[in-house]
Coordinates of C-alpha atoms in Angstrom, one line a residue:
X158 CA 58.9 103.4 116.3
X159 CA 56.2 105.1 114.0
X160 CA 57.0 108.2 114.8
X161 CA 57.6 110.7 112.0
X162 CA 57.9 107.4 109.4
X163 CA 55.5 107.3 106.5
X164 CA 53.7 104.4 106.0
X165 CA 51.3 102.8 103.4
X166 CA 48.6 100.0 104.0
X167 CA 46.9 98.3 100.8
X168 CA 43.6 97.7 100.8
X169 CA 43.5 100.3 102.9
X170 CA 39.7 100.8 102.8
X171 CA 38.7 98.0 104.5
X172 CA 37.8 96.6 108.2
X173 CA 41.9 96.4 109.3
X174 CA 42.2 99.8 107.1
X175 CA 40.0 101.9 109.3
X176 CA 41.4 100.8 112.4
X177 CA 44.5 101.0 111.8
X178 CA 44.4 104.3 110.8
X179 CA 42.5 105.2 114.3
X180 CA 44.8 103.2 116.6
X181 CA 48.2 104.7 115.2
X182 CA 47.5 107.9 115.3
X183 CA 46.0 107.4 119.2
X184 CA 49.9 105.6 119.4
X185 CA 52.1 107.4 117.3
X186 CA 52.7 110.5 115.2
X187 CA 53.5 109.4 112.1
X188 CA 54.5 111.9 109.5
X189 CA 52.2 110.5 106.9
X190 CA 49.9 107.3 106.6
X191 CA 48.9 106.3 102.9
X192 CA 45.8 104.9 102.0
X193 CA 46.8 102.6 99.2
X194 CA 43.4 101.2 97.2
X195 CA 41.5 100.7 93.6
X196 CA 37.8 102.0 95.1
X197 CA 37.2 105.8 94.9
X198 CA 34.1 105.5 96.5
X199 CA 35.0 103.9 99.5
X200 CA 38.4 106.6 99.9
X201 CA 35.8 109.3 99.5
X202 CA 33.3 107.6 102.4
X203 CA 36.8 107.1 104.7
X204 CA 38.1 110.5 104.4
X205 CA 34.3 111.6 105.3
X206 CA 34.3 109.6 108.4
X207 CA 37.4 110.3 109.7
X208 CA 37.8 114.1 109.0
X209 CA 36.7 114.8 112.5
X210 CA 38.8 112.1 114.5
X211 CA 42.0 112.0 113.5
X212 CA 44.7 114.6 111.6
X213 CA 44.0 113.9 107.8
X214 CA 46.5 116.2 107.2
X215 CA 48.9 113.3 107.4
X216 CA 46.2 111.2 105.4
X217 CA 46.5 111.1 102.1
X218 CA 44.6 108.9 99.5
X219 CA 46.4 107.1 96.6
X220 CA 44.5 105.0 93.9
X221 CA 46.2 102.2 92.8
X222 CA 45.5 98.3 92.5
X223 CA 48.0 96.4 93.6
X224 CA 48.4 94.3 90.1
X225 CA 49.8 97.5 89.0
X226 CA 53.7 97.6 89.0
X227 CA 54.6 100.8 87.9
X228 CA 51.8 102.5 90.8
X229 CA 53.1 100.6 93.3
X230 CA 56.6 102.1 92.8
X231 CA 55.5 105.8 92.6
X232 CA 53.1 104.9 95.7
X233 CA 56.3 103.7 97.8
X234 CA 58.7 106.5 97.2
X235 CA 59.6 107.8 100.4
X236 CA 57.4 105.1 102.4
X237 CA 59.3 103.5 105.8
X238 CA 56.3 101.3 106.4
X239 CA 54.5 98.9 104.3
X240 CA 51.6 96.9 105.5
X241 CA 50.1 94.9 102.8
X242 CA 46.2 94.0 103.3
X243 CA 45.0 94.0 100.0
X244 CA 43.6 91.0 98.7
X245 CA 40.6 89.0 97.0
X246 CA 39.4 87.5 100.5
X247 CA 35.4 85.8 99.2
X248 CA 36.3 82.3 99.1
X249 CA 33.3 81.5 96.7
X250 CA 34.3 84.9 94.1
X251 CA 38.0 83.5 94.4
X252 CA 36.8 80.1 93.2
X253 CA 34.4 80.9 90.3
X254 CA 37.4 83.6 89.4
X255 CA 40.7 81.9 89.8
X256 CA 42.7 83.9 87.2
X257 CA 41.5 87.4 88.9
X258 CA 42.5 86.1 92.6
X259 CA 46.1 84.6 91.4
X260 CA 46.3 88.5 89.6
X261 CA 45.7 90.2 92.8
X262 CA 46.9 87.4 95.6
X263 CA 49.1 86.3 94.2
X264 CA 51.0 89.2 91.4
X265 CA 49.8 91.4 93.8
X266 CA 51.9 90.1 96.4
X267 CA 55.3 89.7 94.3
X268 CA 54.6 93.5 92.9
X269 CA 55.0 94.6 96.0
X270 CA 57.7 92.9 97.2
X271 CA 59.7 94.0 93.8
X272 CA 58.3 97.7 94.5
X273 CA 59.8 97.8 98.4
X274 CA 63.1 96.2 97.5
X275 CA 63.3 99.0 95.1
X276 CA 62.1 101.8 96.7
X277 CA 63.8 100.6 100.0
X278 CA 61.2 100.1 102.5
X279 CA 62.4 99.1 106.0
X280 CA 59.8 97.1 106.4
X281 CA 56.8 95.0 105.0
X282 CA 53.6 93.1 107.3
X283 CA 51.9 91.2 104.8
X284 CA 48.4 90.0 106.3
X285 CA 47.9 86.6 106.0
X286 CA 45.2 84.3 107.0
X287 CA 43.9 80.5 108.7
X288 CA 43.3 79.5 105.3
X289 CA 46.5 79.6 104.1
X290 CA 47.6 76.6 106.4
X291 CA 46.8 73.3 104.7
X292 CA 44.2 75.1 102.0
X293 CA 41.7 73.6 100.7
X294 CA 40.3 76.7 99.0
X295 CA 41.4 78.7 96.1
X296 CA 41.8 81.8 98.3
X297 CA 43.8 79.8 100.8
X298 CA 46.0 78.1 98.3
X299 CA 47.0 82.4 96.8
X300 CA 47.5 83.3 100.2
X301 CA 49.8 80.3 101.3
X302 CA 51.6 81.5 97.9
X303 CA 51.8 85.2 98.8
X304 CA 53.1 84.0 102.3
X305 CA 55.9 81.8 101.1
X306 CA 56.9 85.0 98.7
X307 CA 56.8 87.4 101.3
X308 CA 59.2 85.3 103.4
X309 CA 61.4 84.1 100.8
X310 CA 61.8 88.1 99.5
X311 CA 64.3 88.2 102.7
X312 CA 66.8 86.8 100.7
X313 CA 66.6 89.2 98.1
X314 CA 67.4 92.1 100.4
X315 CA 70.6 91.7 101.9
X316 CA 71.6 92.2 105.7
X317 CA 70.3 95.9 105.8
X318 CA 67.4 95.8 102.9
X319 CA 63.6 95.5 103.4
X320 CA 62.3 93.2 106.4
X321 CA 59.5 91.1 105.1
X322 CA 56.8 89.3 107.9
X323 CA 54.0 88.2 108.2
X324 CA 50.8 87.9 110.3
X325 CA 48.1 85.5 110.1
X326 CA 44.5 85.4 111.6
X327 CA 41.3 84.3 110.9
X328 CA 38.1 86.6 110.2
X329 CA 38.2 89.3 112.5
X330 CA 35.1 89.4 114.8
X331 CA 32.8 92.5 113.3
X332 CA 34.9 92.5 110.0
X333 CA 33.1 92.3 106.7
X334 CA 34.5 88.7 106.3
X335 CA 32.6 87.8 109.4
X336 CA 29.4 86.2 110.2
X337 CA 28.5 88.9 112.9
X338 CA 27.2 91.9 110.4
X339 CA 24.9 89.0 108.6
X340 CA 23.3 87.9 112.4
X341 CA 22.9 91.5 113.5
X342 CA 21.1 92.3 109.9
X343 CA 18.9 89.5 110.6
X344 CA 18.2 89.9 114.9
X345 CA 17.6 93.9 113.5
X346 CA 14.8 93.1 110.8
X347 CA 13.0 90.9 113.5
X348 CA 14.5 87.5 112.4
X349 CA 13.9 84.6 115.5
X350 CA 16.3 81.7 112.9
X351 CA 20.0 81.5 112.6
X352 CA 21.9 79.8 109.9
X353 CA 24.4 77.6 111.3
X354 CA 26.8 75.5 108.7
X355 CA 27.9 72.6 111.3
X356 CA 27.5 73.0 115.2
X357 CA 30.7 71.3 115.9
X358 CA 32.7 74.4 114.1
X359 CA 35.0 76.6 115.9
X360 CA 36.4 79.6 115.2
X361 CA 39.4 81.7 116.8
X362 CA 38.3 85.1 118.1
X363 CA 40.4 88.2 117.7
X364 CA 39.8 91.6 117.7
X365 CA 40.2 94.4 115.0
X366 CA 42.3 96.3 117.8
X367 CA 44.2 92.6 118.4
X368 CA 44.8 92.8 114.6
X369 CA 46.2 96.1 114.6
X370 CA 48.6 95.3 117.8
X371 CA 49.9 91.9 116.7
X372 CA 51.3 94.1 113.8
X373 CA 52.5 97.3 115.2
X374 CA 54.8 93.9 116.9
X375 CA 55.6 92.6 114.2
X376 CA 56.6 96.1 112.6
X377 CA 58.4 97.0 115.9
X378 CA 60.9 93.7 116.5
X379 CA 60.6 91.3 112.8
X380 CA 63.9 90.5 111.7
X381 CA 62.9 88.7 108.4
X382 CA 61.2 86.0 107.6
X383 CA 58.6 85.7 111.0
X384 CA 54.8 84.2 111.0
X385 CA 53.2 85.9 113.8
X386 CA 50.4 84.3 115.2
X387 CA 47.8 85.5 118.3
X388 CA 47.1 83.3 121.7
X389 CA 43.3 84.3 121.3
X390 CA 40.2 82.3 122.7
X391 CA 37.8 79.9 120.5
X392 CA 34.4 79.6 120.7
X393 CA 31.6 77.6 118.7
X394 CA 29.3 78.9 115.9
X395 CA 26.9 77.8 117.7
X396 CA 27.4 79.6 121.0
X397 CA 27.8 82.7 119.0
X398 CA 24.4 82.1 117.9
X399 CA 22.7 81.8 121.3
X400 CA 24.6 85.3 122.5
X401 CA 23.3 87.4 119.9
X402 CA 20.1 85.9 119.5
X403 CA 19.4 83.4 123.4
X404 CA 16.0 82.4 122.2
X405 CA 17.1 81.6 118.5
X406 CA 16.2 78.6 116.0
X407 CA 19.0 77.5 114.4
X408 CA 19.2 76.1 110.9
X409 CA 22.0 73.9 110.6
X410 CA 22.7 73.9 106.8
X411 CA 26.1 71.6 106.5
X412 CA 29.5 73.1 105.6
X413 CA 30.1 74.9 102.3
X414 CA 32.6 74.0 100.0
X415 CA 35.9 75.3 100.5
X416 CA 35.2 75.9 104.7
X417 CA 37.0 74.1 107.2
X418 CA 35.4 72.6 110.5
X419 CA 37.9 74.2 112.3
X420 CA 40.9 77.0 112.0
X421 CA 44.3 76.0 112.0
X422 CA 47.1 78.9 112.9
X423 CA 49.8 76.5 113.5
X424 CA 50.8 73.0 111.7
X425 CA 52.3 70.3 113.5
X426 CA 54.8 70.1 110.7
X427 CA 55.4 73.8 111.6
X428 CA 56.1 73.0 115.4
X429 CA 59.7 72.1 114.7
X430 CA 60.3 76.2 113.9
X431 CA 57.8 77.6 115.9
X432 CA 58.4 79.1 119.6
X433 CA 55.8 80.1 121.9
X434 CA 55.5 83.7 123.6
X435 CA 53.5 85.6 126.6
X436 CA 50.5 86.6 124.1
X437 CA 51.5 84.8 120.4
X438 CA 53.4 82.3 118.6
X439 CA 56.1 83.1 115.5
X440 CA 57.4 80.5 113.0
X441 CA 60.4 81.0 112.4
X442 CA 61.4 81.0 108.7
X443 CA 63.7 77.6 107.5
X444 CA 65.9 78.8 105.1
X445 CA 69.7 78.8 104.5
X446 CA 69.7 82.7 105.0
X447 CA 68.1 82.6 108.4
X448 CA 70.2 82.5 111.4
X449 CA 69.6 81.0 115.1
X450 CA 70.8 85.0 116.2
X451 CA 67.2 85.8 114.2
X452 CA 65.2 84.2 116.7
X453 CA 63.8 86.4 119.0
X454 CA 64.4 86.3 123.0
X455 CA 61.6 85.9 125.9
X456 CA 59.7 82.4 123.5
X457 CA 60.1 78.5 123.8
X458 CA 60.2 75.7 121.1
X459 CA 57.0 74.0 121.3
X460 CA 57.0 70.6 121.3
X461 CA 57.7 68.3 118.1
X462 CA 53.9 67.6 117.1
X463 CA 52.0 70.4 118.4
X464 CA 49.4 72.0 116.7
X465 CA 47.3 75.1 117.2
X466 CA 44.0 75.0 116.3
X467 CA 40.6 76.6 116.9
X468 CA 39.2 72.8 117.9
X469 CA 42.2 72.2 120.6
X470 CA 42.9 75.2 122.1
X471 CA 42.9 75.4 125.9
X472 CA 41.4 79.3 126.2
X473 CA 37.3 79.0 125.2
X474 CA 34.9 81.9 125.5
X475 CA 31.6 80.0 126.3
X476 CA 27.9 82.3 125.9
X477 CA 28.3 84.5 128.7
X478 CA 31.8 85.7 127.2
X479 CA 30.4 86.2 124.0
X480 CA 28.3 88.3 124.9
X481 CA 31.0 90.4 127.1
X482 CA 32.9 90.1 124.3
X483 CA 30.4 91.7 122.1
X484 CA 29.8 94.7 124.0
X485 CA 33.5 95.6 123.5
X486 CA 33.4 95.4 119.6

């Protein structure tokens, strides 16, 4: 599928970034992978890193933000593959800056769309995340924005234009956006305490690799218009806790504005076009353009009312698979 295609990742400097870069060139043999991003610094750290593990021959680094039109269409000339990661992700920095986040979220997002449509791009993965269901953030309200564009570009592109989906997770566990590089700072300066917001939260775990596969999938069989969504484990914050750290204290400090108790993939107002597969769940778009021949074979409708959530799901990863879990990051 990747073979010999070039394709372009925004934001392509961070966590998702990296890995992709290492897992489709372990998959494929893509004629050229472009590292879309506004941070110099950080291109010139990645091409050091990876100049002795992959073929950077096929690499190439473009600066470029992604609020910037006219880049964005000399960026995609000649790209098959678009996946779009770029964003303002801090939920505190999106909140005290609301105008830069809608610029970049938000702009961003409809940039790009305008930029494939034009530059016809087979394809676009936007990443979304668990914060865009039901937000109650500013980050999560942009994101459930850029979602809704993304999905509603299909209609722009005709029956043999760009493919727009999109795939949604929570924070990765290792990622930057993840509480694991602050614990491991602390257990690694000698720290015995913890800081916990609520011990009844839960959080979905997924993999960087899991990332990465859930959209080669999405890049391989989307049709236009699809929300992929991961069957992953949950576990508590607080069992985290105990399996990097058994003999920790933990200090429970109360949830932070702007966090959720739990994540939610899945709404039960979005059950009615959601179908269930082996390993993931897609919601299927709603519109007047999408057809019933869109929907993809081998899934189920779920039932009316169901919900998917990192409080109710029925696969759990207690302390003894955290800490296996761990040891594979």
């Amino acid at each position: 599928m990747l073979n010999d295609k070039t394709i372009l990742i925004t934001g392509g400097t961070g966590s998702f970034g990296k890995k992709f870069l290492e897992m489709i060139f372990a998959k494929y043999n893509p004629k050229k992978v472009i590292i879309y991003s506004r941070d110099e610094f950080k291109q010139s750290v990645m091409q050091t890193e990876y100049k002795d593990k992959i073929d950077m021959s096929k690499v190439r680094f473009f600066i470029g933000d992604v609020r910037d039109k006219d880049r964005l269409y000399r960026a995609f000339d000649g790209v098959d593959y678009v996946i779009h990661a770029a964003a303002m992700k801090q939920v505190p920095t999106c909140e005290y800056n609301p105008m830069e986040a809608i610029k970049t979220n938000i702009h961003g997002a409809q940039n790009v769309i305008d930029a494939a449509l034009d530059r016809g791009v087979k394809k676009v993965v936007a990443l979304s995340t668990d914060k865009a269901v039901n937000p109650i953030n500013l980050y999560g309200g942009t994101k459930l924005v850029s979602d809704k564009l993304f999905i509603a570009a299909n209609a722009y592109s005709g029956d043999h234009g760009t493919v727009f989906s999109v795939v949604r997770y929570g924070n990765v566990a290792g990622s930057r956006g993840s509480v694991i590089p602050i614990w491991q700072k602390i257990i690694e300066d000698g720290g015995t305490t913890l800081g916990v917001t609520d011990m009844r939260m839960t959080r979905f775990w997924i993999t960087l690799e899991q990332g990465v596969e859930l959209v080669f999938k999405a890049l391989e069989e989307s049709r236009g218009g699809e929300t992929y969504i991961s069957k992953i484990p949950s576990f508590h914050i607080g069992d985290l806790a105990k399996a990097m750290l058994p003999d920790c204290e933990i200090d429970e400090f109360g949830i932070r504005e702007g966090e959720k108790l739990h994540e939610v993939m899945v709404t039960k107002d979005d059950s009615r076009s959601t179908y269930e597969y082996d390993k993931h769940y897609i919601i299927y778009p709603n519109y007047t353009w999408s057809k019933d021949s869109d929907i993809l074979p081998g899934g189920k409708p779920v039932e009316d009312g169901f919900e998917y959530n990192s409080g109710n799901n029925t696969e759990w990863l207690d302390v003894e698979g955290l800490k296996e879990a761990l040891k594979h990051m």
